[in-house]
Coordinates of C-alpha atoms and ligand atoms in Angstrom, one line a residue:
X663 CA -18.1 -4.4 -19.7
X664 CA -21.3 -6.5 -19.8
X665 CA -21.9 -10.2 -20.6
X666 CA -24.1 -11.3 -23.5
X667 CA -25.3 -14.8 -24.2
X668 CA -27.4 -16.4 -26.9
X669 CA -28.7 -20.0 -27.2
X670 CA -30.6 -21.9 -29.9
X671 CA -31.4 -25.6 -29.4
X672 CA -33.1 -28.2 -31.4
X673 CA -35.5 -28.9 -28.5
X674 CA -36.0 -27.9 -24.9
X675 CA -36.3 -24.5 -23.3
X676 CA -33.4 -22.1 -23.7
X677 CA -34.2 -19.9 -20.7
X678 CA -32.7 -22.1 -17.9
X679 CA -29.5 -22.6 -20.1
X680 CA -29.3 -18.8 -20.6
X681 CA -29.9 -18.1 -16.9
X682 CA -27.1 -20.6 -15.8
X683 CA -24.7 -19.2 -18.5
X684 CA -25.3 -15.6 -17.4
X685 CA -24.4 -16.6 -13.9
X686 CA -21.0 -17.7 -15.2
X687 CA -20.7 -14.3 -16.9
X688 CA -21.7 -12.3 -13.9
X689 CA -18.1 -11.3 -13.2
X690 CA -18.5 -9.0 -16.3
X691 CA -21.3 -7.0 -14.7
X692 CA -24.0 -7.5 -12.2
X693 CA -26.2 -4.4 -11.8
X694 CA -29.1 -5.8 -13.9
X695 CA -30.0 -8.9 -15.9
X696 CA -32.5 -9.9 -18.6
X697 CA -33.5 -12.7 -20.9
X698 CA -35.7 -12.7 -24.0
X699 CA -37.0 -16.0 -25.5
X700 CA -39.0 -16.5 -28.7
X701 CA -41.9 -18.9 -29.2
X702 CA -45.0 -19.1 -31.3
X703 CA -44.2 -15.8 -33.0
X704 CA -43.8 -13.9 -29.8
X705 CA -40.9 -12.6 -27.8
X706 CA -41.1 -12.8 -24.0
X707 CA -38.8 -10.7 -21.9
X708 CA -38.0 -10.8 -18.2
X709 CA -35.5 -8.3 -16.8
X710 CA -34.8 -6.2 -13.8
X711 CA -32.1 -4.3 -11.9
X712 CA -30.1 -6.3 -9.3
X713 CA -28.0 -9.4 -9.2
X714 CA -29.0 -12.4 -11.1
X715 CA -30.1 -14.4 -8.1
X716 CA -32.2 -11.6 -6.7
X717 CA -33.9 -11.0 -10.0
X718 CA -34.5 -14.8 -10.4
X719 CA -36.2 -14.9 -7.0
X720 CA -38.5 -12.1 -8.2
X721 CA -39.4 -13.3 -11.7
X722 CA -38.2 -16.9 -12.2
X723 CA -35.8 -16.5 -15.1
X724 CA -36.1 -20.3 -15.9
X725 CA -39.8 -20.2 -16.5
X726 CA -39.9 -19.0 -20.1
X727 CA -40.9 -21.0 -23.1
X728 CA -38.9 -21.2 -26.4
X729 CA -35.9 -23.1 -27.7
X730 CA -34.2 -19.8 -28.7
X731 CA -33.2 -16.8 -26.6
X732 CA -30.7 -14.1 -25.7
X733 CA -29.6 -12.8 -22.3
X734 CA -27.5 -10.1 -20.7
X735 CA -25.8 -9.2 -17.5
X736 CA -25.1 -5.5 -17.2
X737 CA -22.4 -3.1 -16.0
X738 CA -24.1 0.2 -16.6
X739 CA -22.4 2.7 -19.0
X740 CA -25.2 4.7 -20.5
X741 CA -28.2 5.0 -18.2
X742 CA -28.4 4.1 -14.5
X743 CA -28.8 0.5 -13.4
X744 CA -32.6 0.5 -13.6
X745 CA -35.1 -2.1 -15.0
X746 CA -35.9 0.2 -17.9
X747 CA -32.2 0.3 -19.0
X748 CA -31.7 -3.5 -18.5
X749 CA -31.2 -5.5 -21.7
X750 CA -32.7 -7.0 -23.9
X751 CA -34.0 -4.0 -25.7
X752 CA -36.7 -4.1 -28.3
X753 CA -38.1 -2.1 -31.2
X754 CA -41.5 -0.3 -31.2
X755 CA -43.3 -3.6 -32.1
X756 CA -41.6 -5.9 -29.6
X757 CA -40.7 -8.2 -32.5
X758 CA -36.9 -7.6 -32.5
X759 CA -34.8 -8.0 -29.3
X760 CA -31.2 -7.2 -28.9
X761 CA -28.5 -7.6 -26.3
X762 CA -25.2 -5.7 -26.5
X763 CA -21.8 -5.3 -24.9
X764 CA -19.8 -2.2 -25.9
X765 CA -20.5 1.4 -26.5
X766 CA -22.2 2.9 -29.5
X767 CA -20.6 6.3 -29.9
X768 CA -23.0 7.8 -32.3
X769 CA -26.2 6.7 -30.5
X770 CA -27.3 10.3 -29.9
X771 CA -27.4 11.2 -33.6
X772 CA -29.0 7.9 -34.4
X773 CA -31.6 8.3 -31.7
X774 CA -32.5 11.7 -32.9
X775 CA -33.0 10.5 -36.4
X776 CA -35.1 7.6 -35.3
X777 CA -37.2 9.7 -33.0
X778 CA -37.8 12.1 -35.8
X779 CA -39.0 9.1 -37.9
X780 CA -41.5 8.3 -35.1
X781 CA -39.7 5.7 -33.1
X782 CA -40.5 5.6 -29.4
X783 CA -37.6 5.1 -27.0
X784 CA -38.0 3.9 -23.4
X785 CA -34.5 3.7 -22.0
X786 CA -31.4 5.9 -21.7
X787 CA -29.1 3.3 -23.2
X788 CA -27.1 3.5 -26.4
X789 CA -28.2 -0.1 -27.2
X790 CA -31.8 0.8 -27.8
X791 CA -31.0 2.4 -31.2
X792 CA -30.1 -1.1 -32.6
X793 CA -33.6 -2.8 -32.5
X794 CA -35.1 0.5 -33.8
X795 CA -32.6 0.7 -36.7
X796 CA -33.4 -2.9 -37.6
X797 CA -37.1 -2.1 -37.5
X798 CA -36.5 1.0 -39.6
X799 CA -34.5 -1.1 -42.2
X800 CA -37.5 -3.4 -42.5
X801 CA -39.9 -0.5 -42.8
X802 CA -38.0 0.9 -45.8
X803 CA -37.2 -2.5 -47.3
X804 CA -40.1 -4.9 -46.4
X805 CA -38.6 -7.7 -48.6
X806 CA -35.3 -7.8 -46.8
X807 CA -34.1 -10.7 -44.8
X808 CA -33.1 -10.3 -41.1
X809 CA -29.4 -10.6 -42.2
X810 CA -29.8 -7.7 -44.6
X811 CA -31.5 -5.5 -42.0
X812 CA -28.9 -6.3 -39.4
X813 CA -26.0 -5.6 -41.8
X814 CA -27.6 -2.4 -42.8
X815 CA -27.9 -1.4 -39.1
X816 CA -24.4 -2.4 -38.2
X817 CA -23.0 -0.3 -41.0
X818 CA -24.5 2.7 -39.3
X819 CA -22.9 2.1 -35.9
X820 CA -19.7 3.7 -34.7
X821 CA -18.1 2.2 -31.6
X822 CA -17.7 -1.1 -30.0
X823 CA -20.2 -3.9 -29.9
X824 CA -20.9 -7.6 -29.5
X825 CA -24.5 -7.9 -30.4
X826 CA -27.0 -10.8 -30.4
X827 CA -30.4 -10.3 -32.2
X828 CA -33.6 -12.4 -32.4
X829 CA -36.7 -11.6 -34.3
X830 CA -40.1 -13.1 -34.9
X831 CA -39.6 -12.4 -38.6
X832 CA -37.1 -15.3 -38.8
X833 CA -37.6 -17.2 -35.5
X834 CA -35.3 -20.0 -36.3
X835 CA -32.0 -18.2 -35.9
X836 CA -29.8 -15.9 -33.8
X837 CA -27.7 -13.2 -35.5
X838 CA -24.6 -11.9 -33.8
X839 CA -21.9 -9.5 -34.7
X840 CA -18.7 -8.1 -33.3
X841 CA -16.6 -5.0 -33.4
X842 CA -14.0 -4.5 -30.6
X843 CA -16.0 -6.4 -28.0
X844 CA -15.5 -10.1 -27.3
X845 CA -17.7 -12.6 -29.0
X846 CA -17.2 -16.4 -29.2
X847 CA -19.4 -19.2 -30.4
X848 CA -19.9 -22.6 -28.7
X849 CA -21.1 -25.4 -31.0
X850 CA -22.8 -28.4 -29.5
X851 CA -24.5 -31.4 -31.2
X852 CA -28.0 -30.0 -31.3
X853 CA -27.4 -26.5 -29.9
X854 CA -25.3 -23.4 -30.7
X855 CA -24.3 -20.6 -28.3
X856 CA -22.8 -17.1 -28.6
X857 CA -21.2 -15.4 -25.6
X858 CA -18.9 -12.8 -24.4
X859 CA -16.5 -15.5 -23.3
X860 CA -16.4 -19.2 -23.3
X861 CA -16.9 -19.6 -19.6
X862 CA -20.6 -19.2 -20.4
X863 CA -21.0 -22.3 -22.5
X864 CA -18.1 -24.5 -21.4
X865 CA -20.3 -26.9 -19.4
X866 CA -22.4 -27.6 -22.5
X867 CA -19.6 -27.8 -25.2
X868 CA -15.9 -27.3 -25.5
X869 CA -16.0 -26.6 -29.2
X870 CA -15.4 -22.9 -29.7
X871 CA -15.2 -20.6 -32.7
X872 CA -13.6 -17.1 -32.2
X873 CA -15.3 -14.3 -34.0
X874 CA -13.3 -11.4 -35.4
X875 CA -14.1 -7.7 -35.7
X876 CA -16.4 -7.0 -38.7
X877 CA -18.0 -10.5 -38.8
X878 CA -21.6 -11.4 -38.6
X879 CA -22.8 -14.9 -37.6
X880 CA -26.0 -16.8 -38.2
X881 CA -26.6 -19.4 -35.5
X882 CA -28.9 -22.4 -35.9
X883 CA -29.0 -25.5 -33.7
X884 CA -25.6 -27.1 -33.9
X885 CA -24.6 -24.9 -36.9
X886 CA -23.1 -21.5 -37.7
X887 CA -22.3 -19.4 -40.7
X888 CA -19.8 -16.5 -40.6
X889 CA -19.8 -13.6 -43.0
X890 CA -17.8 -10.4 -43.4
X891 CA -20.1 -7.5 -42.8
X892 CA -18.2 -5.2 -45.3
X893 CA -18.7 -7.4 -48.4
X894 CA -20.9 -10.3 -47.3
X895 CA -18.2 -12.8 -48.2
X896 CA -18.3 -16.1 -46.4
X897 CA -15.7 -17.0 -43.8
X898 CA -14.7 -20.6 -43.2
X899 CA -13.5 -21.3 -39.6
X900 CA -13.4 -24.6 -37.9
X901 CA -14.2 -24.9 -34.1
X902 CA -11.3 -25.3 -31.7
X903 CA -11.4 -27.8 -28.8
X904 CA -10.9 -26.0 -25.6
X905 CA -9.3 -27.9 -22.7
X906 CA -9.7 -25.3 -19.9
X907 CA -11.0 -26.1 -16.5
X908 CA -14.1 -24.0 -15.5
X909 CA -11.9 -22.2 -13.0
X910 CA -9.4 -21.3 -15.7
X911 CA -12.2 -20.2 -18.0
X912 CA -13.5 -17.6 -15.5
X913 CA -10.1 -16.0 -15.7
X914 CA -10.1 -16.6 -19.5
X915 CA -7.0 -18.8 -19.1
X916 CA -5.0 -16.5 -16.8
X917 CA -4.0 -17.9 -13.4
X918 CA -5.2 -14.8 -11.5
X919 CA -7.6 -11.9 -12.0
X920 CA -4.8 -9.4 -11.5
X921 CA -2.8 -10.5 -14.5
X922 CA -6.0 -10.9 -16.5
X923 CA -6.9 -7.3 -15.7
X924 CA -3.3 -6.1 -16.5
X925 CA -3.6 -7.7 -19.9
X926 CA -7.1 -6.2 -20.4
X927 CA -5.7 -2.7 -20.4
X928 CA -5.4 -2.1 -24.2
X929 CA -9.1 -3.0 -24.5
X930 CA -10.3 -1.1 -21.4
X931 CA -8.3 2.0 -22.5
X932 CA -9.9 1.9 -25.9
X933 CA -13.3 1.8 -24.2
X934 CA -12.5 4.6 -21.9
X935 CA -11.2 6.8 -24.6
X936 CA -14.5 6.5 -26.5
X937 CA -17.6 8.7 -26.2
X938 CA -18.3 10.6 -23.0
X939 CA -18.1 13.8 -25.0
X940 CA -21.0 15.4 -23.3
X941 CA -19.9 14.6 -19.8
X942 CA -16.3 15.6 -20.4
X943 CA -17.6 18.9 -21.7
X944 CA -19.9 19.4 -18.7
X945 CA -17.2 18.6 -16.2
X946 CA -14.6 20.8 -17.9
X947 CA -17.1 23.7 -17.9
X948 CA -17.5 23.3 -14.1
X949 CA -13.7 23.1 -13.7
X950 CA -13.2 26.2 -15.8
X951 CA -15.6 28.2 -13.7
X952 CA -14.2 27.0 -10.4
X953 CA -12.3 29.2 -8.0
X954 CA -10.5 26.3 -6.3
X955 CA -10.4 22.7 -7.2
X956 CA -9.7 19.7 -4.9
X957 CA -9.0 16.3 -6.4
X958 CA -10.1 13.9 -3.7
X959 CA -9.5 10.2 -3.5
X960 CA -7.8 7.3 -1.7
X961 CA -5.0 4.8 -2.6
X962 CA -4.5 4.3 -6.3
X963 CA -7.3 6.7 -7.2
X964 CA -5.3 9.3 -5.2
X965 CA -2.3 8.7 -7.4
X966 CA -4.5 9.3 -10.5
X967 CA -5.4 12.6 -8.9
X968 CA -1.8 13.5 -8.1
X969 CA -0.9 12.9 -11.8
X970 CA -4.0 14.9 -12.9
X971 CA -2.9 17.9 -10.9
X972 CA 0.2 18.1 -13.2
X973 CA -2.0 17.6 -16.3
X974 CA -4.4 20.4 -15.3
X975 CA -1.6 22.7 -14.5
X976 CA 0.5 22.0 -17.6
X977 CA -2.3 21.8 -20.2
X978 CA -5.0 24.1 -18.8
X979 CA -3.0 26.3 -16.4
X980 CA -5.5 25.4 -13.7
X981 CA -4.1 24.9 -10.2
X982 CA -5.7 21.9 -8.5
X983 CA -5.0 20.3 -5.1
X984 CA -4.8 16.5 -4.8
X985 CA -5.9 15.6 -1.3
X986 CA -6.1 12.2 0.5
X987 CA -9.8 11.8 1.1
X988 CA -9.1 10.5 4.6
X989 CA -7.4 13.8 5.4
X990 CA -9.7 16.1 3.6
X991 CA -12.1 17.0 6.4
X992 CA -9.2 17.7 8.9
X993 CA -7.3 19.7 6.3
X994 CA -10.0 21.6 4.4
X995 CA -13.2 20.9 6.2
X996 CA -13.5 24.4 7.6
X997 CA -12.3 26.3 4.5
X998 CA -14.2 24.4 1.7
X999 CA -17.1 26.6 0.6
X1000 CA -19.5 27.5 -2.1
X1001 CA -16.7 28.5 -4.4
X1002 CA -14.9 25.2 -4.0
X1003 CA -15.2 22.4 -6.5
X1004 CA -14.4 18.8 -5.5
X1005 CA -13.6 16.2 -8.2
X1006 CA -13.9 13.0 -6.3
X1007 CA -12.3 10.0 -7.9
X1008 CA -13.2 6.5 -6.8
X1009 CA -13.2 3.2 -8.8
X1010 CA -16.0 1.7 -6.6
X1011 CA -17.8 5.0 -5.9
X1012 CA -18.3 3.6 -2.4
X1013 CA -15.1 4.4 -0.5
X1014 CA -16.1 5.7 2.9
X1015 CA -13.3 8.3 3.2
X1016 CA -14.0 9.7 -0.3
X1017 CA -17.7 9.9 0.4
X1018 CA -17.0 11.5 3.8
X1019 CA -15.0 14.2 2.1
X1020 CA -17.8 14.7 -0.4
X1021 CA -20.5 14.9 2.3
X1022 CA -18.5 17.5 4.2
X1023 CA -18.0 19.5 1.1
X1024 CA -21.7 19.2 0.1
X1025 CA -22.8 20.5 3.5
X1026 CA -20.7 23.6 2.8
X1027 CA -22.3 24.1 -0.6
X1028 CA -19.3 23.1 -2.7
X1029 CA -19.8 21.6 -6.2
X1030 CA -19.3 17.9 -6.4
X1031 CA -18.0 16.2 -9.6
X1032 CA -17.3 12.5 -9.8
X1033 CA -15.1 10.0 -11.7
X1034 CA -16.0 6.4 -11.1
X1035 CA -16.1 3.0 -12.6
X1036 CA -19.4 2.1 -10.9
X1037 CA -22.5 3.8 -12.4
X1038 CA -25.2 3.7 -9.8
X1039 CA -22.7 3.9 -6.9
X1040 CA -23.2 6.4 -4.1
X1041 CA -20.7 8.8 -5.8
X1042 CA -22.8 8.9 -8.9
X1043 CA -25.8 9.8 -6.8
X1044 CA -24.2 12.6 -4.9
X1045 CA -22.3 14.2 -7.8
X1046 CA -23.6 17.1 -9.8
X1047 CA -22.0 15.5 -12.9
X1048 CA -20.0 12.3 -13.1
X1049 CA -18.1 10.4 -15.7
X1050 CA -18.3 6.6 -15.8
X1051 CA -14.8 5.5 -16.7
X1052 CA -16.0 2.2 -18.4
X1053 CA -13.2 -0.2 -17.4
X1054 CA -15.7 -3.0 -16.5
X1055 CA -15.6 -4.8 -13.2
X1056 CA -12.2 -5.1 -11.6
X1057 CA -12.1 -8.2 -9.4
X1058 CA -8.4 -8.3 -8.3
X1059 CA -8.0 -6.2 -5.1
X1060 CA -5.1 -4.4 -6.8
X1061 CA -6.4 -1.5 -8.9
X1062 CA -4.7 -1.9 -12.3
X1063 CA -6.9 -1.3 -15.4
X1064 CA -9.0 1.1 -13.4
X1065 CA -6.0 3.3 -12.7
X1066 CA -4.9 3.6 -16.3
X1067 CA -8.5 4.4 -17.3
X1068 CA -8.8 7.1 -14.6
X1069 CA -5.6 8.6 -16.0
X1070 CA -6.9 8.6 -19.5
X1071 CA -10.2 10.3 -18.5
X1072 CA -8.3 12.9 -16.5
X1073 CA -6.0 13.5 -19.5
X1074 CA -9.1 13.9 -21.7
X1075 CA -10.5 16.4 -19.2
X1076 CA -7.3 18.4 -19.1
X1077 CA -7.2 18.6 -22.9
X1078 CA -10.9 19.7 -23.0
X1079 CA -10.2 22.4 -20.4
X1080 CA -7.1 23.5 -22.3
X1081 CA -9.2 23.9 -25.4
X1082 CA -11.7 26.0 -23.5
X1083 CA -9.1 28.2 -22.0
X1084 CA -7.0 28.5 -25.1
X1085 CA -3.8 28.1 -23.2
X1086 CA -2.0 25.6 -25.4
X1087 CA -1.5 25.9 -29.1
X1088 CA -3.9 24.0 -31.4
X1089 CA -1.0 22.1 -32.9
X1090 CA 0.2 20.9 -29.5
X1091 CA -3.4 20.0 -28.5
X1092 CA -3.9 18.0 -31.7
X1093 CA -0.5 16.2 -31.2
X1094 CA -1.4 15.3 -27.6
X1095 CA -4.9 14.1 -28.5
X1096 CA -3.4 11.9 -31.3
X1097 CA -0.8 10.5 -28.9
X1098 CA -3.5 9.7 -26.3
X1099 CA -5.3 7.7 -29.0
X1100 CA -2.2 5.6 -29.5
X1101 CA -1.8 4.7 -25.9
X1102 CA -3.8 1.5 -26.0
X1103 CA -1.5 0.2 -28.7
X1104 CA 1.6 1.3 -26.7
X1105 CA 0.3 -0.5 -23.7
X1106 CA -0.3 -3.6 -25.8
X1107 CA 3.3 -3.4 -27.1
X1108 CA 4.7 -3.1 -23.6
X1109 CA 2.9 -6.1 -22.3
X1110 CA 3.9 -8.1 -25.4
X1111 CA 7.6 -7.2 -25.4
X1112 CA 8.5 -6.6 -21.7
X1113 CA 6.5 -9.1 -19.6
X1114 CA 9.2 -11.8 -19.7
X1115 CA 11.9 -9.2 -18.8
X1116 CA 9.8 -8.1 -15.8
X1117 CA 9.3 -11.8 -14.8
X1118 CA 13.1 -12.2 -14.7
X1119 CA 13.5 -9.0 -12.7
X1120 CA 11.1 -10.4 -10.1
X1121 CA 13.2 -13.5 -9.8
X1122 CA 16.3 -11.5 -9.4
X1123 CA 15.0 -9.2 -6.7
X1124 CA 12.5 -11.3 -4.9
X1125 CA 14.5 -11.4 -1.7
X1126 CA 15.3 -7.7 -1.6
X1127 CA 14.9 -6.1 1.9
X1128 CA 13.2 -3.0 0.5
X1129 CA 12.5 -1.3 -2.8
X1130 CA 12.9 2.4 -3.6
X1131 CA 10.8 4.1 -6.3
X1132 CA 11.8 7.5 -7.7
X1133 CA 10.3 9.7 -10.3
X1134 CA 10.0 13.4 -11.1
X1135 CA 7.2 15.7 -12.1
X1136 CA 4.0 13.8 -13.1
X1137 CA 5.9 10.5 -12.6
X1138 CA 6.1 11.1 -8.9
X1139 CA 2.6 9.7 -9.1
X1140 CA 3.8 6.6 -11.1
X1141 CA 6.5 6.1 -8.4
X1142 CA 3.9 6.2 -5.6
X1143 CA 1.6 3.8 -7.5
X1144 CA 4.5 1.4 -8.2
X1145 CA 5.4 1.3 -4.5
X1146 CA 1.7 0.8 -3.5
X1147 CA 1.3 -2.1 -5.9
X1148 CA 4.5 -3.8 -4.7
X1149 CA 3.7 -3.4 -1.0
X1150 CA 0.0 -4.4 -1.1
X1151 CA 0.4 -7.4 -3.5
X1152 CA 3.9 -8.8 -2.8
X1153 CA 4.3 -7.6 0.8
X1154 CA 7.6 -6.1 -0.2
X1155 CA 8.5 -3.1 1.9
X1156 CA 9.0 -0.1 -0.4
X1157 CA 9.3 3.6 -0.3
X1158 CA 8.7 6.2 -3.0
X1159 CA 9.7 9.9 -3.2
X1160 CA 9.9 12.6 -5.8
X1161 CA 13.5 12.0 -7.0
X1162 CA 14.6 15.5 -5.9
X1163 CA 13.6 14.7 -2.3
X1164 CA 15.7 11.6 -2.0
X1165 CA 18.8 13.5 -1.1
X1166 CA 16.9 15.2 1.7
X1167 CA 16.8 12.1 3.8
X1168 CA 15.9 8.8 2.2
X1169 CA 19.3 8.4 0.5
X1170 CA 20.8 7.4 3.9
X1171 CA 19.0 4.1 3.6
X1172 CA 21.0 3.1 0.5
X1173 CA 23.3 0.1 0.8
X1174 CA 25.1 -1.8 -2.0
X1175 CA 22.7 -3.8 -4.0
X1176 CA 19.6 -1.9 -2.8
X1177 CA 17.1 -1.8 -5.7
X1178 CA 16.1 1.6 -6.8
X1179 CA 13.5 1.9 -9.6
X1180 CA 13.6 5.1 -11.7
X1181 CA 10.7 6.2 -13.8
X1182 CA 12.5 7.9 -16.6
X1183 CA 10.5 9.3 -19.6
X1184 CA 12.6 11.2 -22.1
X1185 CA 10.2 14.0 -22.9
X1186 CA 10.2 17.1 -20.7
X1187 CA 12.7 18.7 -18.5
X1188 CA 12.9 16.0 -15.8
X1189 CA 15.1 13.6 -17.8
X1190 CA 18.3 15.6 -17.2
X1191 CA 17.8 16.0 -13.5
X1192 CA 16.8 12.4 -13.1
X1193 CA 20.1 11.3 -14.6
X1194 CA 21.8 13.3 -11.7
X1195 CA 19.6 11.4 -9.2
X1196 CA 20.6 8.0 -10.8
X1197 CA 24.2 8.9 -10.5
X1198 CA 23.8 9.8 -6.8
X1199 CA 22.3 6.4 -6.2
X1200 CA 24.7 4.5 -8.3
X1201 CA 27.7 6.1 -6.5
X1202 CA 26.3 4.6 -3.3
X1203 CA 26.1 1.1 -4.7
X1204 CA 22.3 0.9 -5.4
X1205 CA 21.1 -1.5 -8.2
X1206 CA 19.5 0.7 -10.7
X1207 CA 16.3 -0.5 -12.4
X1208 CA 15.1 2.0 -14.9
X1209 CA 11.9 2.3 -16.8
X1210 CA 13.0 4.1 -20.0
X1211 CA 12.1 4.9 -23.5
X1212 CA 13.6 2.4 -25.9
X1213 CA 16.2 4.7 -27.4
X1214 CA 17.4 6.1 -24.1
X1215 CA 21.0 4.9 -24.4
X1216 CA 22.3 7.2 -21.7
X1217 CA 20.2 5.8 -18.9
X1218 CA 20.4 2.3 -20.3
X1219 CA 24.2 2.5 -19.8
X1220 CA 23.8 3.5 -16.2
X1221 CA 21.3 0.9 -15.3
X1222 CA 21.7 -2.6 -13.9
X1223 CA 18.4 -3.6 -15.4
X1224 CA 15.9 -1.7 -17.6
X1225 CA 12.5 -2.1 -19.0
X1226 CA 11.7 -0.3 -22.3
X1227 CA 8.6 1.7 -23.3
X1228 CA 8.0 2.7 -27.0
X1229 CA 9.6 6.0 -27.7
X1230 CA 7.8 9.3 -28.3
X1231 CA 5.4 9.4 -25.3
X1232 CA 4.5 13.0 -24.2
X1233 CA 5.4 13.4 -20.6
X1234 CA 1.9 14.6 -19.6
X1235 CA 0.4 11.2 -20.4
X1236 CA 3.5 9.1 -19.6
X1237 CA 2.2 7.6 -16.3
X1238 CA -0.3 5.5 -18.3
X1239 CA 2.4 3.4 -20.1
X1240 CA 5.1 3.7 -17.5
X1241 CA 2.9 2.1 -14.7
X1242 CA 2.4 -1.1 -16.8
X1243 CA 5.9 -2.6 -16.0
X1244 CA 5.4 -1.8 -12.3
X1245 CA 2.0 -3.5 -12.2
X1246 CA 3.7 -6.5 -13.8
X1247 CA 6.6 -6.3 -11.3
X1248 CA 4.2 -6.4 -8.3
X1249 CA 2.3 -9.3 -9.8
X1250 CA 5.4 -11.5 -10.6
X1251 CA 7.0 -10.5 -7.3
X1252 CA 4.0 -11.9 -5.5
X1253 CA 4.2 -15.1 -7.5
X1254 CA 7.9 -15.4 -6.8
X1255 CA 7.2 -14.9 -3.1
X1256 CA 4.4 -17.5 -3.0
X1257 CA 1.6 -14.9 -2.4
X1258 CA -1.8 -15.1 -4.0
X1259 CA -2.0 -11.7 -5.7
X1260 CA -5.8 -11.7 -5.9
X1261 CA -6.2 -12.1 -2.2
X1262 CA -3.7 -9.8 -0.3
X1263 CA -4.1 -10.1 3.4
X1264 CA -6.0 -7.5 5.4
X1265 CA -7.4 -5.7 2.3
X1266 CA -10.8 -5.4 0.7
X1267 CA -11.7 -4.3 -2.8
X1268 CA -13.9 -1.5 -1.6
X1269 CA -13.1 0.1 1.8
X1270 CA -16.5 1.2 3.1
X1271 CA -15.3 2.0 6.7
X1272 CA -13.4 5.1 7.8
Ligands
M6R2372 O1 -12.7 2.4 -5.1 P1 -11.7 3.4 -4.8 O2 -11.0 3.9 -6.1 O3 -12.3 4.6 -4.1 O4 -10.6 2.7 -3.9 C1 -9.6 3.5 -3.4 C2 -8.5 2.6 -2.7 O5 -9.1 1.8 -1.7 C3 -7.9 1.6 -3.8 O6 -7.4 2.3 -4.8 C4 -6.8 0.7 -3.1 O7 -5.7 1.5 -2.8 C5 -6.4 -0.4 -4.0 N1 -6.2 -1.6 -3.2 C6 -5.1 -0.2 -4.7 O8 -4.7 -1.3 -5.5

């Protein structure tokens, strides 16, 4: 997730406006920043790695001439957070500049073709292919307009993008386009803006035009023209007047970051499932060769590892050991060795306990692999190979969208490994890969159809003394994560166990009315045994809250309350959809109990002490 911004004004300098607007977009990414302006037939660029304020101190982002310009605040996906990878990117001549948010999946092929045609690349980004493709379009068709060259380019791109383009060839306009990355226009009296969200331009204008996938926009001062990329047909869309306060705008209308990030999951999952081919392949090759594999992490990331241990075992027949990073050195510090492989999972890439386990393992010559949301973090620097999970910055202390993205990368890895090892039939693999692709849509449906029911549940159970979470198999991890969310965000005491363990002790806690949440997917062998566990609890007067598939009449009939998930989810990927209601439960429970879910007491987003 990055932030893009473009501005064209009748008079005045665009740079200070772009700079201030990027500040308002900084929550979308903050590892590097850049601005390009256009004046007197030349494009000027200032960019560098680092936060906007730090870069501004170094280069003065306001001091750039030109009434038209584009800007970018970056959250690295392809290429480390370095000056050379910061946007805007330009073509060989420096006459076309581009900012981009999204992921261009086929950039490798495009780059190869362009390099063969003589284009010089300077960065490691996927974005850089765009200005070169536009340049190439002009080379082949010198009479083309900028619009024609940009449309030709966009038709070659696979993946997600919100793009803004300026060129000395037609210096009086900005072109922008969208596919699966947000893009919105702001229309003022004598100025027009394009941005990743309306927070960026709200202080200048409250007239906004939403841009849809497959649309191209030409911006001139105070005016805009929208076309469909596919057939060039014109789209008529009037601006809407937005009455959000600036505070609401930062959270795009949501009252808290946590609920915003829960709602972002269909989009972040789509992003996560894209690309990464090369790194997935590399990591699965390392895992395939490994003698012993530890999955090391803390908190929510540990729960992703726990789920992953079931995925690797079931799909690739590879035993892996999930370990709390804070325990790793004590438990395995002496035995870890050159034959060990550590897959460290950390959203921030900076968690001290996780890095401690990594350092200890490195000293004993183990192989370190990483999965993180923060390219450029310590974990990416110490890993032999790492995958950036591409969820965008997560601001709420509660890990939500980053958890489901971790699960989807780990599922992709398990599938890769399975293919390598030939342990599962091709038909099953294809089926699972297809099902994984549908998960963003499934998550969208759950949020759309179940949120109100979860809200009502939170009202009903807000004064409970304690919550119990039970799941079996891979959904033991879902139960653990549901408990962690409810405890950390709503301060609700909660316990979680593999359902089979409950009768070995925890069941003695049960009193009439005691809420017990069962995570109950229908696929797999756990369903039958879980029904037995529900009966045990019901017989002792517990209130049964079940998370079930929509046609699971048997469990529905036994439940006091239930939340429904679309049917047909393979068990091995079920934690992704099944955690969504539990994230919502924690959020609404916090609201009911008068707690700010974005600022839970005693916690920090990144725990950098041991
Ligand atoms: O950045 P990391 O993934 O390494 O963070 C690990 C935990 O600190 C984190 O998941 C924590 O448990 C969250 N507050 C959970 O919501």
